[in-house]
Amino acid sequence: MKHLVLFFRDQRMTPEQHTAFGERFGELHIHPAAPYGHDKPALMKIHADKNSKRNNGDAWHSDVSADEEPPMVSILHLHQSPSSGGDTLFANMYDAYDAYDAYEALSDPLKAFLDPLEALHQSDYTGFYRDHSPQRENPSAIHPVIRTHPVTGRQTLYVNSGFTRRIRGVTRVESDALLRLLFEHVKNPTFHCRFSWQLNSVAMWDNRCLQHMAVWDYYPETRSGIRVTVKGDRPFHR
Ligand code: SIN
C-alpha cells in the first residue's frame, strides 16, 4: 500500500512457488486470452523474441482493466532477460490525480469535472494473441474515471491508453480530446519509476493505483517470464 510496486532480485521460483506466493494474496486471475505455461491457466506467459511482432504491455495500461473486476496485483518473474533493455515503466496514478507538487497534478476544475464520469474499457486480443492461442474472450466494462483505492481510500486516475476507449456522458469529440489529454498526462515522468530487469527478478505491482508499460528495445533478443495475477474487486468511486 505504501510503495505501490515492489522489486525483488535473484528469486529462483518454480512455477509452483510462484503460484503459491500469488495465492497468499487471494484467488488467482485467469487472463481472458493470453497463452499460459506449464498447463496452468493462471501462469500467463510474457514473451518476446525475434519472431514477435509486438511485446506484451507495450502501451500504458493497468492489467486487464476491461474485466468487470480487474486484477488487484500482478507478480511477474523473468526467467530470461535480454543483455540490455526490456525495462518496465510504472506510473503512480495517485500522483497523476493529485500530486504532492500541485503543478503536476490535474487542476481542481478538471478533477471536479472528471469526478462523476465513467468510461468504457474494451479489450481486443484478437490480433496480439491470435498466433499463440485460440481466442477466448474480449471483455469490456464500464469503470469510474476516478477510482477510490479500496484499501487506502485515496483517489486514483483510472483511464489507460491500453483499454479505455470512451468516456460516457460527453460527445465522441469531447471524449477523444479528454482521453488524449489524460493519456498524455500519464506520461509525465514525475509520476514514474523504471525497473531494469535481471535474470530471476520479480516485480509485484498494484493495478488499482499504477499503470505500467514494457519497453521493447531488445529485438531480436528474447525476454521471457511468467505472470501470476491476483483477482481484484469492482472499481468504485467514493
Ligand atoms: C505486463 O504485464 O503488462 C508486461 C509487463 C512486462 O513485461 O514488463
Coordinates of C-alpha atoms and ligand atoms in Angstrom, one line a residue:
M1 CA 0.0 0.0 0.0
K2 CA 2.9 2.3 0.7
H3 CA 5.2 1.7 -2.3
L4 CA 2.7 0.5 -5.0
V5 CA 5.3 -1.7 -6.6
L6 CA 8.0 -3.9 -5.1
F7 CA 11.1 -5.4 -6.8
F8 CA 13.0 -8.5 -5.8
R9 CA 16.3 -9.7 -7.2
D10 CA 17.5 -13.3 -7.6
Q11 CA 14.3 -15.2 -6.9
R12 CA 14.7 -18.8 -8.2
M13 CA 11.0 -19.5 -8.1
T14 CA 9.4 -22.6 -9.5
P15 CA 6.0 -22.2 -11.2
E16 CA 4.5 -23.9 -8.1
Q17 CA 6.2 -21.5 -5.7
H18 CA 5.1 -18.6 -7.9
T19 CA 1.5 -19.8 -7.8
A20 CA 1.6 -20.4 -4.1
F21 CA 3.1 -16.9 -3.5
G22 CA 0.3 -15.3 -5.6
E23 CA -2.4 -17.3 -3.7
R24 CA -1.3 -15.7 -0.4
F25 CA -2.9 -12.5 -1.7
G26 CA -6.2 -14.0 -3.0
E27 CA -7.7 -16.1 -5.8
L28 CA -5.7 -16.1 -9.0
H29 CA -7.0 -14.3 -12.1
I30 CA -7.1 -16.1 -15.4
H31 CA -6.2 -13.9 -18.4
P32 CA -9.1 -13.9 -20.9
A33 CA -6.9 -14.7 -23.9
A34 CA -3.2 -14.9 -23.2
P35 CA -1.2 -18.2 -23.6
Y36 CA -0.1 -19.8 -20.4
G37 CA 2.7 -22.1 -19.2
H38 CA 3.0 -25.4 -17.5
D39 CA -0.6 -26.3 -18.4
K40 CA -1.8 -23.9 -15.8
P41 CA -4.1 -21.1 -17.0
A42 CA -3.0 -18.9 -14.0
L43 CA 0.6 -18.9 -15.3
M44 CA 0.4 -16.2 -18.0
K45 CA 3.4 -16.2 -20.4
I46 CA 5.1 -12.9 -21.0
H47 CA 7.4 -13.5 -24.0
A48 CA 9.0 -11.6 -26.9
D49 CA 11.7 -12.9 -29.3
K50 CA 13.0 -12.5 -32.8
N51 CA 9.7 -13.8 -34.2
S52 CA 7.5 -11.4 -32.2
K53 CA 5.5 -8.6 -33.9
R54 CA 4.8 -6.9 -30.6
N55 CA 5.6 -7.4 -26.9
N56 CA 3.2 -7.7 -24.0
G57 CA 2.2 -4.5 -22.4
D58 CA 3.6 -2.0 -24.9
A59 CA 1.1 0.7 -24.1
W60 CA 0.5 2.3 -20.8
H61 CA -2.1 0.2 -19.0
S62 CA -3.5 -1.3 -15.9
D63 CA -3.7 -5.1 -16.3
V64 CA -7.0 -6.3 -17.9
S65 CA -8.9 -3.2 -16.9
A66 CA -11.6 -4.3 -19.3
D67 CA -12.6 -7.0 -16.9
E68 CA -15.6 -6.2 -14.7
E69 CA -13.4 -7.0 -11.7
P70 CA -9.8 -6.2 -12.9
P71 CA -6.8 -7.8 -11.3
M72 CA -5.6 -6.4 -8.0
V73 CA -1.9 -7.3 -8.1
S74 CA 0.4 -8.8 -10.7
I75 CA 3.6 -10.7 -10.0
L76 CA 6.0 -11.1 -12.9
H77 CA 9.1 -13.3 -12.7
L78 CA 11.6 -13.1 -15.6
H79 CA 13.4 -16.3 -16.4
Q80 CA 15.2 -15.0 -19.5
S81 CA 16.2 -11.4 -19.8
P82 CA 17.9 -9.6 -22.7
S83 CA 21.6 -8.5 -22.4
S84 CA 20.3 -4.9 -22.1
G85 CA 16.9 -3.1 -22.3
G86 CA 13.5 -4.6 -21.6
D87 CA 12.8 -2.3 -18.7
T88 CA 9.3 -1.8 -17.3
L89 CA 8.0 1.7 -16.5
F90 CA 5.5 2.3 -13.7
A91 CA 3.3 5.4 -13.3
N92 CA 1.7 6.4 -10.0
M93 CA -2.0 7.1 -10.5
Y94 CA -2.4 8.7 -7.1
D95 CA 0.1 11.4 -8.1
A96 CA -1.4 11.7 -11.6
Y97 CA -4.7 12.6 -9.9
D98 CA -3.3 14.7 -7.0
A99 CA 0.4 15.0 -7.0
Y100 CA 2.3 16.5 -4.0
D101 CA 3.6 19.1 -6.4
A102 CA 0.2 20.6 -7.3
Y103 CA 1.6 21.9 -10.6
E104 CA 2.0 18.3 -11.9
A105 CA -1.5 17.1 -10.8
L106 CA -4.8 17.6 -12.5
S107 CA -6.2 21.0 -11.8
D108 CA -9.1 21.3 -9.3
P109 CA -11.6 22.3 -12.0
L110 CA -10.6 19.3 -14.2
K111 CA -10.8 16.9 -11.2
A112 CA -14.3 18.2 -10.4
F113 CA -15.3 17.7 -14.0
L114 CA -13.9 14.1 -14.2
D115 CA -15.1 13.1 -10.7
P116 CA -18.6 11.8 -11.6
L117 CA -17.7 10.3 -15.0
E118 CA -17.4 6.7 -16.2
A119 CA -15.5 5.2 -19.1
L120 CA -15.8 2.2 -21.3
H121 CA -12.8 -0.2 -21.1
Q122 CA -12.6 -2.6 -24.1
S123 CA -10.1 -5.3 -24.8
D124 CA -9.1 -6.6 -28.3
Y125 CA -6.8 -9.5 -28.0
T126 CA -7.6 -10.9 -31.5
G127 CA -4.5 -9.5 -33.1
F128 CA -1.9 -10.0 -30.5
Y129 CA -2.7 -13.4 -29.2
R130 CA -4.0 -14.9 -32.5
D131 CA -0.8 -16.8 -33.2
H132 CA -0.5 -18.1 -29.6
S133 CA -3.9 -19.4 -28.6
P134 CA -7.4 -19.7 -29.9
Q135 CA -9.3 -16.5 -29.0
R136 CA -11.2 -17.0 -25.8
E137 CA -12.7 -13.7 -24.7
N138 CA -12.6 -9.9 -25.3
P139 CA -14.1 -8.5 -22.1
S140 CA -15.4 -4.9 -21.8
A141 CA -16.6 -3.0 -18.7
I142 CA -17.6 0.4 -17.5
H143 CA -15.5 1.9 -14.7
P144 CA -15.3 5.2 -12.9
V145 CA -12.7 7.6 -14.4
I146 CA -11.5 8.4 -10.9
R147 CA -11.3 5.3 -8.7
T148 CA -11.1 5.0 -4.9
H149 CA -8.5 2.6 -3.8
P150 CA -10.4 0.1 -1.6
V151 CA -7.6 -0.2 1.0
T152 CA -6.1 3.2 1.2
G153 CA -9.3 5.2 0.4
R154 CA -7.2 7.5 -1.9
Q155 CA -8.3 8.6 -5.3
T156 CA -6.5 7.4 -8.4
L157 CA -6.9 8.2 -12.1
Y158 CA -8.3 5.1 -13.8
V159 CA -8.2 5.5 -17.5
N160 CA -5.4 4.0 -19.6
S161 CA -4.5 4.0 -23.3
G162 CA -4.3 0.2 -23.4
F163 CA -8.0 -0.3 -22.7
T164 CA -10.0 2.9 -22.2
R165 CA -12.0 3.7 -25.3
R166 CA -14.8 6.2 -24.4
I167 CA -15.8 8.5 -21.7
R168 CA -19.6 8.2 -21.2
G169 CA -21.9 11.2 -21.0
V170 CA -19.9 13.5 -23.2
T171 CA -19.7 13.7 -27.0
R172 CA -17.4 11.5 -29.0
V173 CA -15.2 14.5 -29.9
E174 CA -15.1 15.6 -26.2
S175 CA -14.3 12.0 -25.1
D176 CA -11.5 11.7 -27.7
A177 CA -10.0 15.0 -26.6
L178 CA -10.2 14.2 -22.9
L179 CA -8.7 10.8 -23.3
R180 CA -5.9 12.2 -25.4
L181 CA -5.2 14.7 -22.6
L182 CA -5.3 12.1 -19.8
F183 CA -3.1 9.6 -21.7
E184 CA -0.5 12.4 -22.2
H185 CA -0.8 13.3 -18.6
V186 CA 0.1 9.8 -17.5
K187 CA 3.4 10.1 -19.5
N188 CA 4.7 12.8 -17.2
P189 CA 8.0 11.4 -15.9
T190 CA 7.5 12.9 -12.4
F191 CA 4.9 10.1 -11.8
H192 CA 7.3 7.3 -13.0
C193 CA 9.8 4.8 -11.8
R194 CA 11.7 2.4 -14.1
F195 CA 12.8 -1.1 -13.4
S196 CA 15.8 -2.8 -15.1
W197 CA 15.3 -6.5 -15.0
Q198 CA 17.9 -9.2 -14.5
L199 CA 17.5 -12.9 -14.7
N200 CA 15.2 -14.1 -11.8
S201 CA 14.0 -10.6 -11.0
V202 CA 10.4 -10.3 -9.7
A203 CA 8.2 -7.2 -9.8
M204 CA 4.9 -7.1 -7.9
W205 CA 2.5 -4.2 -8.6
D206 CA -0.9 -2.9 -7.5
N207 CA -3.0 -2.4 -10.6
R208 CA -5.5 -0.2 -8.7
C209 CA -3.2 2.7 -8.4
L210 CA -0.5 2.1 -11.0
Q211 CA -0.1 1.9 -14.8
H212 CA 2.8 0.3 -16.5
M213 CA 4.4 -0.3 -19.9
A214 CA 7.0 -2.7 -21.1
V215 CA 9.7 -1.2 -23.3
W216 CA 10.6 -3.4 -26.4
D217 CA 14.1 -2.2 -27.2
Y218 CA 15.9 -5.5 -27.2
Y219 CA 14.9 -7.0 -30.5
P220 CA 15.9 -9.7 -31.7
E221 CA 16.8 -10.9 -28.2
T222 CA 14.5 -12.9 -26.0
R223 CA 12.8 -11.7 -22.9
S224 CA 10.6 -14.3 -21.2
G225 CA 8.7 -14.8 -17.9
I226 CA 5.6 -15.8 -16.2
R227 CA 3.0 -13.6 -14.6
V228 CA 0.7 -14.6 -11.8
T229 CA -2.2 -12.2 -11.3
V230 CA -4.5 -11.9 -8.3
K231 CA -8.2 -11.1 -8.7
G232 CA -9.4 -7.7 -7.7
D233 CA -12.8 -6.2 -6.9
R234 CA -15.1 -4.0 -8.9
P235 CA -13.7 -0.4 -9.2
F236 CA -15.8 2.2 -7.4
H237 CA -15.6 5.9 -6.7
R238 CA -16.2 7.2 -3.1
Ligands
SIN1 C1 2.6 -6.8 -18.5 O1 2.3 -7.5 -17.5 O2 1.9 -5.9 -18.9 C2 4.0 -7.0 -19.0 C3 5.0 -6.3 -18.2 C4 6.4 -6.6 -18.6 O3 6.6 -7.4 -19.4 O4 7.3 -6.0 -18.0

